[in-house]
mmCIF file of C-alpha atoms in Angstrom:
data_model
loop_
_atom_site.group_PDB
_atom_site.id
_atom_site.type_symbol
_atom_site.label_atom_id
_atom_site.label_comp_id
_atom_site.label_asym_id
_atom_site.label_seq_id
_atom_site.Cartn_x
_atom_site.Cartn_y
_atom_site.Cartn_z
ATOM 1 C CA GLY A 1 51.570 -8.786 29.594
ATOM 2 C CA TRP A 2 49.953 -9.862 32.613
ATOM 3 C CA HIS A 3 47.595 -12.461 33.472
ATOM 4 C CA ALA A 4 45.246 -12.144 36.596
ATOM 5 C CA ARG A 5 44.362 -15.510 38.597
ATOM 6 C CA ILE A 6 42.063 -15.151 41.828
ATOM 7 C CA HIS A 7 41.699 -18.832 43.795
ATOM 8 C CA LYS A 8 39.076 -19.194 46.853
ATOM 9 C CA VAL A 9 40.912 -22.633 48.366
ATOM 10 C CA THR A 10 38.634 -24.594 50.854
ATOM 11 C CA LEU A 11 41.147 -27.221 52.421
ATOM 12 C CA SER A 12 39.221 -30.318 54.769
ATOM 13 C CA GLN A 13 42.795 -31.071 55.757
ATOM 14 C CA ARG A 14 46.335 -29.749 56.001
ATOM 15 C CA TYR A 15 48.321 -28.960 52.771
ATOM 16 C CA LYS A 16 50.896 -26.899 51.125
ATOM 17 C CA VAL A 17 49.421 -24.822 48.457
ATOM 18 C CA CYS A 18 51.997 -23.804 45.695
ATOM 19 C CA GLU A 19 51.153 -21.842 42.358
ATOM 20 C CA GLY A 20 53.405 -21.011 39.270
ATOM 21 C CA GLY A 21 53.847 -18.391 36.467
ATOM 22 C CA PHE A 22 54.689 -19.131 32.904
ATOM 23 C CA SER A 23 58.095 -21.155 32.193
ATOM 24 C CA ILE A 24 60.571 -19.954 30.548
ATOM 25 C CA GLY A 25 62.748 -22.519 28.138
ATOM 26 C CA VAL A 26 66.785 -22.519 29.044
ATOM 27 C CA LYS A 27 69.800 -23.943 27.586
ATOM 28 C CA ASN A 28 71.659 -23.644 30.115
ATOM 29 C CA ASP A 29 72.727 -22.617 34.018
ATOM 30 C CA ALA A 30 72.544 -18.540 33.260
ATOM 31 C CA TYR A 31 69.136 -18.304 34.751
ATOM 32 C CA LYS A 32 68.367 -15.836 37.347
ATOM 33 C CA LEU A 33 65.726 -15.676 40.047
ATOM 34 C CA LEU A 34 65.512 -11.742 41.586
ATOM 35 C CA GLY A 35 62.389 -12.478 44.157
ATOM 36 C CA ASN A 36 59.667 -13.445 42.304
ATOM 37 C CA THR A 37 60.714 -12.926 38.852
ATOM 38 C CA ALA A 38 63.388 -15.861 36.616
ATOM 39 C CA LEU A 39 64.779 -13.835 33.802
ATOM 40 C CA TYR A 40 67.014 -15.828 30.739
ATOM 41 C CA GLU A 41 68.459 -13.965 28.239
ATOM 42 C CA ASN A 42 65.652 -11.612 27.262
ATOM 43 C CA LYS A 43 62.557 -13.762 28.528
ATOM 44 C CA VAL A 44 60.809 -12.260 31.708
ATOM 45 C CA SER A 45 58.438 -14.718 33.698
ATOM 46 C CA LYS A 46 57.084 -13.100 37.147
ATOM 47 C CA ILE A 47 54.472 -13.481 39.804
ATOM 48 C CA GLU A 48 52.657 -11.525 42.235
ATOM 49 C CA VAL A 49 50.499 -12.700 44.755
ATOM 50 C CA THR A 50 47.889 -11.034 47.289
ATOM 51 C CA THR A 51 47.255 -13.172 50.035
ATOM 52 C CA ASP A 52 46.665 -13.063 54.061
ATOM 53 C CA VAL A 53 49.296 -16.132 54.842
ATOM 54 C CA PRO A 54 52.827 -16.061 54.599
ATOM 55 C CA VAL A 55 54.494 -17.074 51.227
ATOM 56 C CA LYS A 56 58.298 -17.535 49.605
ATOM 57 C CA TYR A 57 58.985 -16.956 45.876
ATOM 58 C CA SER A 58 61.617 -19.750 43.994
ATOM 59 C CA VAL A 59 62.199 -21.225 40.563
ATOM 60 C CA LEU A 60 61.307 -24.504 39.987
ATOM 61 C CA ALA A 61 62.282 -26.797 36.587
ATOM 62 C CA SER A 62 59.718 -27.989 34.942
ATOM 63 C CA HIS A 63 58.165 -31.691 34.674
ATOM 64 C CA PRO A 64 58.666 -33.563 31.335
ATOM 65 C CA GLY A 65 56.547 -32.615 28.637
ATOM 66 C CA MET A 66 55.543 -28.839 30.275
ATOM 67 C CA HIS A 67 57.584 -26.751 27.970
ATOM 68 C CA LEU A 68 57.121 -28.542 24.759
ATOM 69 C CA LEU A 69 59.775 -26.318 22.660
ATOM 70 C CA CYS A 70 62.412 -26.628 25.116
ATOM 71 C CA PRO A 71 62.618 -29.803 27.698
ATOM 72 C CA GLN A 72 64.866 -27.462 30.056
ATOM 73 C CA SER A 73 62.768 -24.856 31.606
ATOM 74 C CA ILE A 74 62.130 -23.342 34.480
ATOM 75 C CA TYR A 75 58.930 -20.845 36.064
ATOM 76 C CA PRO A 76 59.013 -18.443 38.853
ATOM 77 C CA CYS A 77 56.545 -19.597 41.884
ATOM 78 C CA TYR A 78 55.358 -18.825 44.982
ATOM 79 C CA GLU A 79 54.389 -21.323 47.937
ATOM 80 C CA THR A 80 53.275 -21.438 51.743
ATOM 81 C CA ASP A 81 54.058 -23.834 54.665
ATOM 82 C CA VAL A 82 51.672 -26.223 55.534
ATOM 83 C CA LEU A 83 48.256 -24.513 56.113
ATOM 84 C CA ASP A 84 45.818 -26.218 58.486
ATOM 85 C CA LYS A 85 41.954 -26.801 56.889
ATOM 86 C CA GLY A 86 39.883 -23.928 56.373
ATOM 87 C CA GLU A 87 39.197 -20.938 53.514
ATOM 88 C CA TYR A 88 41.955 -19.060 51.472
ATOM 89 C CA ILE A 89 42.380 -16.772 49.077
ATOM 90 C CA PHE A 90 45.148 -16.510 46.675
ATOM 91 C CA ALA A 91 45.088 -13.451 44.073
ATOM 92 C CA CYS A 92 48.010 -13.196 41.733
ATOM 93 C CA ALA A 93 49.274 -11.513 38.752
ATOM 94 C CA VAL A 94 51.259 -13.646 36.494
ATOM 95 C CA TYR A 95 53.756 -11.995 33.631
ATOM 96 C CA PHE A 96 55.860 -13.012 30.584
ATOM 97 C CA SER A 97 57.621 -11.097 28.100
ATOM 98 C CA THR A 98 59.849 -11.935 25.187
ATOM 99 C CA ASP A 99 61.329 -8.207 24.976
ATOM 100 C CA GLY A 100 63.168 -8.465 28.356
ATOM 101 C CA LYS A 101 60.959 -5.525 29.521
ATOM 102 C CA GLU A 102 58.611 -5.371 32.535
ATOM 103 C CA GLU A 103 55.156 -3.893 32.901
ATOM 104 C CA PRO A 104 54.130 -2.404 35.959
ATOM 105 C CA SER A 105 52.312 -4.820 37.862
ATOM 106 C CA PRO A 106 48.563 -4.792 38.540
ATOM 107 C CA GLU A 107 47.312 -3.657 41.931
ATOM 108 C CA ILE A 108 45.239 -6.459 43.386
ATOM 109 C CA SER A 109 43.161 -6.238 46.570
ATOM 110 C CA ILE A 110 41.211 -8.454 48.935
ATOM 111 C CA ASN A 111 38.291 -6.846 50.782
ATOM 112 C CA GLY A 112 35.849 -9.577 52.216
ATOM 113 C CA ASN A 113 34.369 -11.460 49.259
ATOM 114 C CA LYS A 114 35.473 -9.162 46.478
ATOM 115 C CA ALA A 115 38.536 -9.011 44.906
ATOM 116 C CA THR A 116 39.414 -5.628 42.548
ATOM 117 C CA ILE A 117 42.656 -5.432 40.286
ATOM 118 C CA LYS A 118 43.651 -1.622 39.113
ATOM 119 C CA GLN A 119 45.550 -1.836 35.736
ATOM 120 C CA LYS A 120 47.223 1.613 34.566
ATOM 121 C CA ASN A 121 43.533 3.257 33.527
ATOM 122 C CA THR A 122 41.278 -0.030 34.127
ATOM 123 C CA ILE A 123 39.735 -1.287 37.424
ATOM 124 C CA LYS A 124 37.648 -4.663 37.534
ATOM 125 C CA THR A 125 35.999 -6.062 40.495
ATOM 126 C CA VAL A 126 35.055 -9.754 41.402
ATOM 127 C CA ASP A 127 32.958 -11.063 43.485
ATOM 128 C CA LEU A 128 34.504 -14.347 44.887
#
């Protein structure tokens, strides 16, 4: 299912931000990346971010020991260009499934110092 993460980041110097979703163990190069979604066999891993800075989505290979069951694994991520000093908010929804199906993603909005997450009939507001 879906997992929400909200980060309020204060940078004291120029920095590039990158955040990843859940890793998928792979045994060959038959995986696909469709936008912000990694697919392999019946596994789906997806990441969606809400922020006011441009991001690009990609898939990365994991570092050694990141996925204990499969030494080779991939995960979807987003990354920014180098950002200037300042405060930034990144709110993302991360999804993982082993049945090949995707559930509708939650709607995440940021208004000032509040983030609102809407998933089906549930609405949660978080003070930042």
